[in-house]
Amino acid sequence: MRKVLVTGGTGYIGSHTVIQLLNAGFEVVILDNLSNSSKGVVARIEELSGTGLDFIEGDVRDHELLRGIFAKYAFDSAIHFAGLKAVGESQEKPLKYYDNNVTGSIVLFEEMMRAGVHKLIFSSSATVYGDPGYVCYSETTPLAPINVYGRTKLIVEDTLRDLKKAEPRWQIALLRYFNPVGAHISGRIGENPFGVPNNLMPFISQVAIGSRPKLMVYGNDYATPDGTGLRDYVHVEDLVAGHVAALNTLGDANSFLTLNLGTGKPYSVLEMIGAFERTSGVKIPYEIVERRAGDLPEYYANADLAKEVLGWQARLGIDRMCADTWRWQKTNPAGYVID
Ligand code: NAD
Ligand code: WQD
């Protein structure tokens, strides 16, 4: 049985990944410090998968803890989701972000190395591309992030490229996510941001449930068809399927993968509002406000390489993204606090 360490496994993308891994027959151990997630997620994962898992509450920066974990379990791979992801906060608290995202990654890689575990999937982000001057990003688009969060991702990517050169036995996939949205079809797990959501979809769904009065739409004067920003939203279940495919592919011919995970089809903020209203039957009050600093008008993935290398392609469209988000939000109006 293949055993995977999933850091950040109680978080949004991690929790969905763990279910698919368990369903695919992997054994899973989660390490998460619960800085942006709830322990109640574990019981829901077990309920949905019908399988048990080990959960360890702790920090990926804790060398001793990691050493103990690697001594206890015979892992053959790790998926590293643990990290902080709020772009605005990263600009205000750069040390917190470099420490958590960069130091945390290095401690993990060192302890993997010590334990002889050399297969890794790392959560990277389309943010590593910055603002290249065009809107469709392939993996060869220059890397020039424009915020601290993006730079933490690029530093870890660079670290892994250097590590692979020095230690060829490592098998590594850098997966660059575009805009993950949606939730498990059961409505039992989903995105549960602490505090005010930074991202569009959780904000829309909190307006829909009545916990926020209206959505602020950041600008309608971009050079896009309806003036609002265009993004490549990808359903979390599709995104996660890309991880399972990458894990299965690493170890075959390819041992260093760098792949965009997106749909290639962008939608505007107003289209997302419209789709959410259509699938939920709930009106989303909104107000057009100033552009948000650092936002780009438009970008989306060229995801051809993931199709070629993994046979992966996003399958779920905008209506499923909205319907699944709404099912989760409606049945868990306050997130996981009931657990
Ligand atoms: P999330 O916040 O829901 O999950 C991250 C998890 O990591 C949380 O459960 C948090 O408690 C945990 N964590 C954070 N720092 C930790 C530490 N030092 N030690 C142990 N656990 C720690 O976020 P997510 O949306 O599931 O994102 C997962 C990964 O994907 C992150 O690395 C993020 O940067 C990356 N990513 C996310 C998006 C997105 O829009 N959601 C896009 C691109 C990349
Ligand atoms: C989407 C669109 C906003 C909120 C960020 C990170 C990126 C990645 C995903 C981690 C934009 C508009 C948003 C709101 C709005 N995360 N919007 N009102 O900015 O594309 O990407 O999350 O790696 O790194 O930068 O996503 O969901 O914040 O915004 O009008 O309340 O919705 O202006 O056009 P973004 P988002």
Tab-separated table of C-alpha atoms and ligand atoms in Angstrom:
chain	number	residue	atom	x	y	z
A	1	MET	CA	0.000	0.000	0.000
A	2	ARG	CA	1.451	3.385	-0.967
A	3	LYS	CA	1.678	5.814	1.936
A	4	VAL	CA	1.525	9.574	1.420
A	5	LEU	CA	2.273	12.413	3.819
A	6	VAL	CA	-0.107	15.283	3.073
A	7	THR	CA	0.958	18.561	4.659
A	8	GLY	CA	-1.893	21.071	4.891
A	9	GLY	CA	-4.268	18.130	4.448
A	10	THR	CA	-7.132	19.609	6.467
A	11	GLY	CA	-7.157	22.733	4.269
A	12	TYR	CA	-9.378	23.383	1.281
A	13	ILE	CA	-7.468	21.642	-1.509
A	14	GLY	CA	-5.727	19.187	0.828
A	15	SER	CA	-8.973	17.780	2.252
A	16	HIS	CA	-10.405	17.111	-1.209
A	17	THR	CA	-7.121	15.522	-2.225
A	18	VAL	CA	-7.043	13.193	0.754
A	19	ILE	CA	-10.485	11.817	-0.141
A	20	GLN	CA	-9.411	11.050	-3.702
A	21	LEU	CA	-6.163	9.485	-2.441
A	22	LEU	CA	-7.997	7.251	0.027
A	23	ASN	CA	-10.489	6.278	-2.677
A	24	ALA	CA	-7.563	5.403	-4.951
A	25	GLY	CA	-6.129	3.067	-2.311
A	26	PHE	CA	-3.357	5.246	-0.859
A	27	GLU	CA	-2.746	5.386	2.886
A	28	VAL	CA	-2.660	8.958	4.143
A	29	VAL	CA	-1.140	10.797	7.076
A	30	ILE	CA	-2.078	14.467	7.420
A	31	LEU	CA	0.196	17.032	9.060
A	32	ASP	CA	-1.487	20.386	9.627
A	33	ASN	CA	-1.096	23.099	12.254
A	34	LEU	CA	-4.759	24.124	11.853
A	35	SER	CA	-3.749	27.757	11.271
A	36	ASN	CA	-6.353	27.943	8.504
A	37	SER	CA	-8.461	24.821	8.935
A	38	SER	CA	-10.469	22.794	11.433
A	39	LYS	CA	-9.885	19.402	12.966
A	40	GLY	CA	-13.506	18.519	12.190
A	41	VAL	CA	-12.444	18.045	8.580
A	42	VAL	CA	-10.780	14.738	9.485
A	43	ALA	CA	-14.020	13.057	10.562
A	44	ARG	CA	-15.722	14.246	7.402
A	45	ILE	CA	-12.947	12.880	5.216
A	46	GLU	CA	-13.258	9.539	6.995
A	47	GLU	CA	-17.036	9.612	6.632
A	48	LEU	CA	-16.860	10.356	2.882
A	49	SER	CA	-14.112	7.873	2.077
A	50	GLY	CA	-15.151	5.139	4.509
A	51	THR	CA	-11.443	4.903	5.416
A	52	GLY	CA	-9.390	5.914	8.415
A	53	LEU	CA	-6.313	8.110	8.367
A	54	ASP	CA	-3.786	9.481	10.829
A	55	PHE	CA	-3.953	13.179	11.628
A	56	ILE	CA	-1.030	14.924	13.284
A	57	GLU	CA	-1.505	18.454	14.545
A	58	GLY	CA	1.787	20.253	14.124
A	59	ASP	CA	3.900	22.637	12.123
A	60	VAL	CA	5.844	21.720	9.023
A	61	ARG	CA	8.688	23.932	10.297
A	62	ASP	CA	9.173	21.655	13.326
A	63	HIS	CA	12.257	19.574	12.431
A	64	GLU	CA	11.941	17.218	15.390
A	65	LEU	CA	8.292	16.552	14.807
A	66	LEU	CA	8.935	15.767	11.149
A	67	ARG	CA	11.837	13.517	11.980
A	68	GLY	CA	9.561	11.545	14.319
A	69	ILE	CA	6.835	11.304	11.667
A	70	PHE	CA	9.253	10.037	9.014
A	71	ALA	CA	10.675	7.544	11.506
A	72	LYS	CA	7.216	6.220	12.331
A	73	TYR	CA	5.727	5.886	8.828
A	74	ALA	CA	7.252	4.372	5.696
A	75	PHE	CA	6.157	7.024	3.229
A	76	ASP	CA	6.920	6.820	-0.416
A	77	SER	CA	5.755	10.336	-1.228
A	78	ALA	CA	4.618	13.676	0.135
A	79	ILE	CA	2.161	16.258	-1.149
A	80	HIS	CA	3.010	19.657	0.244
A	81	PHE	CA	-0.015	21.952	0.561
A	82	ALA	CA	0.885	23.582	3.891
A	83	GLY	CA	1.322	27.276	3.368
A	84	LEU	CA	-0.203	30.704	3.715
A	85	LYS	CA	-1.962	32.080	0.647
A	86	ALA	CA	-3.373	35.575	1.213
A	87	VAL	CA	-1.676	37.915	-1.257
A	88	GLY	CA	-2.572	41.132	0.613
A	89	GLU	CA	-1.376	39.789	3.970
A	90	SER	CA	1.854	38.601	2.352
A	91	GLN	CA	2.673	42.182	1.360
A	92	GLU	CA	2.061	43.411	4.923
A	93	LYS	CA	3.824	40.511	6.692
A	94	PRO	CA	6.597	39.326	4.376
A	95	LEU	CA	8.613	37.642	7.147
A	96	LYS	CA	5.624	35.571	8.187
A	97	TYR	CA	5.173	34.390	4.584
A	98	TYR	CA	8.842	33.686	3.844
A	99	ASP	CA	9.135	31.822	7.128
A	100	ASN	CA	6.005	29.777	6.761
A	101	ASN	CA	6.128	29.030	3.049
A	102	VAL	CA	9.865	28.919	2.348
A	103	THR	CA	11.347	27.732	5.663
A	104	GLY	CA	8.475	25.278	6.075
A	105	SER	CA	9.189	23.783	2.656
A	106	ILE	CA	12.910	23.499	3.264
A	107	VAL	CA	12.435	21.775	6.609
A	108	LEU	CA	10.108	19.288	4.927
A	109	PHE	CA	12.538	18.608	2.074
A	110	GLU	CA	15.437	18.156	4.495
A	111	GLU	CA	13.515	15.633	6.565
A	112	MET	CA	12.330	13.816	3.428
A	113	MET	CA	15.938	13.604	2.302
A	114	ARG	CA	17.056	12.285	5.687
A	115	ALA	CA	14.321	9.646	5.583
A	116	GLY	CA	15.017	8.631	1.986
A	117	VAL	CA	11.659	9.866	0.663
A	118	HIS	CA	12.195	11.493	-2.717
A	119	LYS	CA	8.799	11.793	-4.345
A	120	LEU	CA	7.068	15.137	-3.935
A	121	ILE	CA	4.177	17.160	-5.261
A	122	PHE	CA	4.361	20.872	-4.515
A	123	SER	CA	1.425	23.327	-4.641
A	124	SER	CA	2.614	26.149	-6.795
A	125	SER	CA	0.498	28.890	-8.276
A	126	ALA	CA	-0.155	30.850	-11.454
A	127	THR	CA	1.016	33.778	-9.336
A	128	VAL	CA	4.617	32.806	-10.196
A	129	TYR	CA	4.077	34.262	-13.665
A	130	GLY	CA	3.384	37.820	-12.486
A	131	ASP	CA	2.420	40.102	-15.349
A	132	PRO	CA	4.060	38.836	-18.552
A	133	GLY	CA	2.160	41.222	-20.831
A	134	TYR	CA	-0.127	38.573	-22.329
A	135	VAL	CA	-3.035	36.604	-20.925
A	136	CYS	CA	-2.627	32.906	-21.794
A	137	TYR	CA	0.141	31.440	-19.649
A	138	SER	CA	2.029	28.304	-20.620
A	139	GLU	CA	4.723	26.706	-18.477
A	140	THR	CA	7.385	28.568	-20.448
A	141	THR	CA	5.925	31.974	-19.608
A	142	PRO	CA	8.651	33.887	-17.733
A	143	LEU	CA	8.545	33.657	-13.953
A	144	ALA	CA	8.366	37.109	-12.360
A	145	PRO	CA	5.899	37.233	-9.468
A	146	ILE	CA	4.637	40.666	-8.444
A	147	ASN	CA	3.860	39.973	-4.786
A	148	VAL	CA	5.468	38.364	-1.748
A	149	TYR	CA	3.177	35.338	-1.825
A	150	GLY	CA	4.146	34.626	-5.425
A	151	ARG	CA	7.825	35.063	-4.603
A	152	THR	CA	7.575	32.466	-1.822
A	153	LYS	CA	6.234	30.023	-4.414
A	154	LEU	CA	8.979	30.870	-6.898
A	155	ILE	CA	11.709	30.443	-4.261
A	156	VAL	CA	10.410	26.982	-3.421
A	157	GLU	CA	10.176	26.096	-7.117
A	158	ASP	CA	13.787	27.263	-7.619
A	159	THR	CA	14.867	25.272	-4.571
A	160	LEU	CA	13.308	22.153	-6.049
A	161	ARG	CA	14.845	22.731	-9.490
A	162	ASP	CA	18.260	23.009	-7.820
A	163	LEU	CA	17.594	19.994	-5.623
A	164	LYS	CA	16.704	17.880	-8.662
A	165	LYS	CA	19.965	18.896	-10.356
A	166	ALA	CA	21.990	17.971	-7.297
A	167	GLU	CA	20.006	14.845	-6.391
A	168	PRO	CA	18.596	13.310	-9.584
A	169	ARG	CA	16.755	10.541	-7.734
A	170	TRP	CA	14.156	13.072	-6.552
A	171	GLN	CA	10.868	12.869	-8.419
A	172	ILE	CA	9.066	16.169	-8.267
A	173	ALA	CA	5.903	17.716	-9.656
A	174	LEU	CA	5.374	21.470	-9.460
A	175	LEU	CA	1.686	22.028	-10.047
A	176	ARG	CA	0.680	25.604	-10.816
A	177	TYR	CA	-2.959	26.124	-9.898
A	178	PHE	CA	-5.075	28.822	-11.456
A	179	ASN	CA	-8.235	29.708	-9.457
A	180	PRO	CA	-9.549	26.683	-7.522
A	181	VAL	CA	-13.255	26.831	-6.631
A	182	GLY	CA	-16.111	24.407	-5.898
A	183	ALA	CA	-16.488	21.699	-3.290
A	184	HIS	CA	-17.010	17.971	-2.864
A	185	ILE	CA	-20.344	16.971	-4.400
A	186	SER	CA	-21.654	15.747	-1.020
A	187	GLY	CA	-21.578	19.258	0.431
A	188	ARG	CA	-19.746	17.816	3.469
A	189	ILE	CA	-16.392	19.447	2.795
A	190	GLY	CA	-15.561	22.737	1.098
A	191	GLU	CA	-13.647	25.967	1.387
A	192	ASN	CA	-13.880	27.434	4.867
A	193	PRO	CA	-11.784	30.606	5.038
A	194	PHE	CA	-11.169	32.132	8.457
A	195	GLY	CA	-12.140	35.828	8.609
A	196	VAL	CA	-13.125	37.883	5.585
A	197	PRO	CA	-12.611	35.867	2.375
A	198	ASN	CA	-10.021	37.280	-0.020
A	199	ASN	CA	-11.187	35.261	-2.995
A	200	LEU	CA	-14.245	35.798	-5.136
A	201	MET	CA	-16.094	32.498	-4.802
A	202	PRO	CA	-16.149	32.196	-0.996
A	203	PHE	CA	-17.176	35.852	-0.831
A	204	ILE	CA	-20.084	35.277	-3.224
A	205	SER	CA	-21.244	32.242	-1.269
A	206	GLN	CA	-21.079	34.114	2.053
A	207	VAL	CA	-23.207	36.867	0.540
A	208	ALA	CA	-25.638	34.203	-0.702
A	209	ILE	CA	-25.979	32.678	2.781
A	210	GLY	CA	-26.532	36.135	4.287
A	211	SER	CA	-23.367	36.434	6.372
A	212	ARG	CA	-22.215	39.403	4.266
A	213	PRO	CA	-24.535	42.064	2.845
A	214	LYS	CA	-23.043	42.444	-0.614
A	215	LEU	CA	-20.118	41.653	-2.856
A	216	MET	CA	-17.650	44.365	-3.830
A	217	VAL	CA	-16.751	43.963	-7.501
A	218	TYR	CA	-13.239	45.312	-7.917
A	219	GLY	CA	-13.509	47.441	-11.034
A	220	ASN	CA	-15.644	47.299	-14.176
A	221	ASP	CA	-13.374	49.455	-16.320
A	222	TYR	CA	-10.874	46.824	-17.433
A	223	ALA	CA	-10.398	46.204	-21.146
A	224	THR	CA	-12.452	42.994	-20.955
A	225	PRO	CA	-15.861	42.292	-22.559
A	226	ASP	CA	-17.916	43.359	-19.505
A	227	GLY	CA	-15.176	45.435	-17.846
A	228	THR	CA	-14.613	43.052	-14.907
A	229	GLY	CA	-11.609	40.769	-14.344
A	230	LEU	CA	-11.316	37.436	-16.120
A	231	ARG	CA	-9.900	34.346	-14.401
A	232	ASP	CA	-9.468	30.643	-15.052
A	233	TYR	CA	-11.626	29.026	-12.333
A	234	VAL	CA	-10.971	25.310	-11.955
A	235	HIS	CA	-13.125	22.915	-9.931
A	236	VAL	CA	-11.248	21.602	-6.902
A	237	GLU	CA	-12.206	18.002	-7.779
A	238	ASP	CA	-10.587	18.394	-11.200
A	239	LEU	CA	-7.546	20.042	-9.656
A	240	VAL	CA	-7.162	17.189	-7.199
A	241	ALA	CA	-7.475	14.572	-9.948
A	242	GLY	CA	-4.395	16.232	-11.446
A	243	HIS	CA	-2.496	15.500	-8.215
A	244	VAL	CA	-3.437	11.832	-8.206
A	245	ALA	CA	-2.438	11.591	-11.875
A	246	ALA	CA	0.878	13.311	-11.138
A	247	LEU	CA	1.578	10.981	-8.234
A	248	ASN	CA	0.943	7.984	-10.483
A	249	THR	CA	3.062	9.446	-13.296
A	250	LEU	CA	6.076	10.309	-11.159
A	251	GLY	CA	8.130	7.207	-10.919
A	252	ASP	CA	7.520	6.365	-14.542
A	253	ALA	CA	9.505	8.098	-17.235
A	254	ASN	CA	8.957	11.633	-16.004
A	255	SER	CA	10.675	12.656	-12.863
A	256	PHE	CA	10.401	16.425	-12.922
A	257	LEU	CA	7.057	17.835	-13.960
A	258	THR	CA	6.049	21.478	-14.123
A	259	LEU	CA	2.401	21.761	-15.066
A	260	ASN	CA	-0.363	24.319	-15.206
A	261	LEU	CA	-3.687	23.107	-13.825
A	262	GLY	CA	-6.543	25.190	-15.200
A	263	THR	CA	-9.405	24.890	-17.664
A	264	GLY	CA	-8.095	27.337	-20.263
A	265	LYS	CA	-11.477	29.064	-20.283
A	266	PRO	CA	-11.724	32.318	-18.329
A	267	TYR	CA	-14.883	33.848	-16.840
A	268	SER	CA	-15.528	37.383	-15.660
A	269	VAL	CA	-16.641	38.410	-12.181
A	270	LEU	CA	-20.102	39.246	-13.537
A	271	GLU	CA	-20.323	35.861	-15.278
A	272	MET	CA	-19.460	34.139	-11.984
A	273	ILE	CA	-22.154	36.116	-10.178
A	274	GLY	CA	-24.648	35.220	-12.926
A	275	ALA	CA	-23.761	31.516	-12.806
A	276	PHE	CA	-24.026	31.456	-9.017
A	277	GLU	CA	-27.451	33.133	-9.110
A	278	ARG	CA	-28.647	30.735	-11.814
A	279	THR	CA	-27.547	27.566	-10.046
A	280	SER	CA	-28.480	28.610	-6.495
A	281	GLY	CA	-31.615	30.624	-7.203
A	282	VAL	CA	-30.270	33.276	-4.804
A	283	LYS	CA	-29.739	36.913	-5.783
A	284	ILE	CA	-26.237	38.255	-5.108
A	285	PRO	CA	-26.312	41.975	-4.314
A	286	TYR	CA	-23.123	43.674	-5.466
A	287	GLU	CA	-21.532	47.075	-5.823
A	288	ILE	CA	-18.858	48.136	-8.291
A	289	VAL	CA	-15.907	49.622	-6.392
A	290	GLU	CA	-12.338	50.657	-7.201
A	291	ARG	CA	-9.924	48.165	-8.729
A	292	ARG	CA	-8.009	46.095	-6.141
A	293	ALA	CA	-4.299	46.918	-6.067
A	294	GLY	CA	-2.191	44.272	-7.785
A	295	ASP	CA	-5.051	42.680	-9.765
A	296	LEU	CA	-4.541	41.874	-13.435
A	297	PRO	CA	-7.380	42.320	-15.928
A	298	GLU	CA	-7.177	38.794	-17.295
A	299	TYR	CA	-5.203	35.571	-17.312
A	300	TYR	CA	-5.815	31.905	-17.918
A	301	ALA	CA	-3.966	28.640	-18.408
A	302	ASN	CA	-2.663	26.901	-21.420
A	303	ALA	CA	-3.093	23.446	-19.869
A	304	ASP	CA	-2.065	21.410	-22.929
A	305	LEU	CA	1.031	20.030	-21.230
A	306	ALA	CA	-0.926	18.484	-18.343
A	307	LYS	CA	-3.134	16.792	-20.923
A	308	GLU	CA	-0.136	15.489	-22.820
A	309	VAL	CA	1.883	14.336	-19.807
A	310	LEU	CA	-0.819	13.229	-17.380
A	311	GLY	CA	-3.792	12.700	-19.654
A	312	TRP	CA	-5.433	15.246	-17.363
A	313	GLN	CA	-8.089	17.701	-18.398
A	314	ALA	CA	-10.598	19.698	-16.361
A	315	ARG	CA	-14.095	18.257	-16.836
A	316	LEU	CA	-16.384	20.274	-14.597
A	317	GLY	CA	-17.858	23.552	-15.820
A	318	ILE	CA	-18.920	26.778	-14.209
A	319	ASP	CA	-22.383	25.525	-13.198
A	320	ARG	CA	-20.938	22.600	-11.222
A	321	MET	CA	-18.371	24.955	-9.645
A	322	CYS	CA	-21.173	27.198	-8.393
A	323	ALA	CA	-23.700	24.483	-7.524
A	324	ASP	CA	-21.164	22.527	-5.465
A	325	THR	CA	-19.942	25.653	-3.669
A	326	TRP	CA	-23.526	26.556	-2.822
A	327	ARG	CA	-24.405	23.058	-1.566
A	328	TRP	CA	-21.437	23.206	0.810
A	329	GLN	CA	-22.201	26.754	1.985
A	330	LYS	CA	-25.943	26.182	2.399
A	331	THR	CA	-25.534	23.050	4.510
A	332	ASN	CA	-22.590	24.473	6.506
A	333	PRO	CA	-23.465	28.141	6.937
A	334	ALA	CA	-20.772	28.573	9.585
A	335	GLY	CA	-18.187	26.186	8.130
A	336	TYR	CA	-16.954	23.344	10.315
A	337	VAL	CA	-17.768	24.944	13.676
A	338	ILE	CA	-20.537	22.422	14.350
A	339	ASP	CA	-17.959	19.631	14.659
B	1	NAD	P1	-5.728	26.355	2.914
B	1	NAD	O1	-5.329	27.510	3.741
B	1	NAD	O2	-7.149	25.926	2.946
B	1	NAD	O3	-4.828	25.078	3.264
B	1	NAD	C1	-3.508	25.197	3.695
B	1	NAD	C2	-3.370	24.348	4.952
B	1	NAD	O4	-2.026	24.411	5.412
B	1	NAD	C3	-4.255	24.836	6.099
B	1	NAD	O5	-4.994	23.754	6.596
B	1	NAD	C4	-3.263	25.366	7.136
B	1	NAD	O6	-3.748	25.174	8.449
B	1	NAD	C5	-2.032	24.554	6.821
B	1	NAD	N1	-0.757	25.193	7.185
B	1	NAD	C6	-0.345	26.438	6.885
B	1	NAD	N2	0.901	26.643	7.354
B	1	NAD	C7	1.278	25.491	7.959
B	1	NAD	C8	2.442	25.073	8.640
B	1	NAD	N3	3.491	25.901	8.806
B	1	NAD	N4	2.497	23.823	9.140
B	1	NAD	C9	1.447	22.980	8.990
B	1	NAD	N5	0.308	23.313	8.363
B	1	NAD	C10	0.228	24.561	7.852
B	1	NAD	O7	-5.274	26.658	1.421
B	1	NAD	P2	-5.573	25.869	0.076
B	1	NAD	O8	-6.419	26.739	-0.767
B	1	NAD	O9	-6.015	24.487	0.381
B	1	NAD	O10	-4.121	25.887	-0.554
B	1	NAD	C11	-3.256	24.775	-0.449
B	1	NAD	C12	-1.946	25.115	-1.131
B	1	NAD	O11	-2.202	25.453	-2.491
B	1	NAD	C13	-1.207	26.318	-0.543
B	1	NAD	O12	0.166	26.055	-0.560
B	1	NAD	C14	-1.550	27.450	-1.477
B	1	NAD	O13	-0.553	28.442	-1.494
B	1	NAD	C15	-1.622	26.710	-2.797
B	1	NAD	N6	-2.467	27.391	-3.782
B	1	NAD	C16	-3.751	27.712	-3.474
B	1	NAD	C17	-4.551	28.394	-4.393
B	1	NAD	C18	-5.937	28.835	-4.041
B	1	NAD	O14	-6.427	29.789	-4.644
B	1	NAD	N7	-6.625	28.184	-3.106
B	1	NAD	C19	-4.023	28.702	-5.662
B	1	NAD	C20	-2.699	28.341	-5.951
B	1	NAD	C21	-1.932	27.677	-5.000
B	2	WQD	C1	-10.778	36.777	-8.799
B	2	WQD	C2	-11.433	37.957	-9.492
B	2	WQD	C3	-10.902	40.074	-8.489
B	2	WQD	C4	-12.883	39.224	-4.674
B	2	WQD	C5	-5.701	34.954	-6.008
B	2	WQD	C6	-4.212	34.882	-5.835
B	2	WQD	C7	-3.659	33.716	-6.589
B	2	WQD	C8	-4.377	32.427	-6.271
B	2	WQD	C9	-5.860	32.563	-6.341
B	2	WQD	C10	-3.109	31.280	-4.585
B	2	WQD	C11	-10.513	39.163	-9.657
B	2	WQD	C12	-12.379	39.767	-8.333
B	2	WQD	C13	-12.390	39.138	-5.966
B	2	WQD	C14	-13.933	40.153	-4.400
B	2	WQD	C15	-13.912	40.801	-6.714
B	2	WQD	N1	-4.108	31.971	-4.937
B	2	WQD	N2	-12.900	39.916	-6.964
B	2	WQD	N3	-14.413	40.909	-5.440
B	2	WQD	O1	-6.877	37.511	-7.387
B	2	WQD	O2	-7.220	35.889	-9.342
B	2	WQD	O3	-5.975	35.158	-7.379
B	2	WQD	O4	-6.273	33.710	-5.601
B	2	WQD	O5	-2.156	30.924	-5.188
B	2	WQD	O6	-2.328	33.640	-6.251
B	2	WQD	O7	-3.641	36.073	-6.322
B	2	WQD	O8	-8.406	35.506	-7.182
B	2	WQD	O9	-10.631	35.120	-6.227
B	2	WQD	O10	-9.216	37.006	-5.302
B	2	WQD	O11	-10.190	37.229	-7.588
B	2	WQD	O12	-14.383	41.519	-7.615
B	2	WQD	O13	-14.404	40.291	-3.276
B	2	WQD	O14	-12.532	38.414	-8.682
B	2	WQD	O15	-10.683	41.436	-8.742
B	2	WQD	O16	-10.846	39.767	-10.881
B	2	WQD	P1	-7.090	36.146	-7.870
B	2	WQD	P2	-9.633	36.193	-6.474
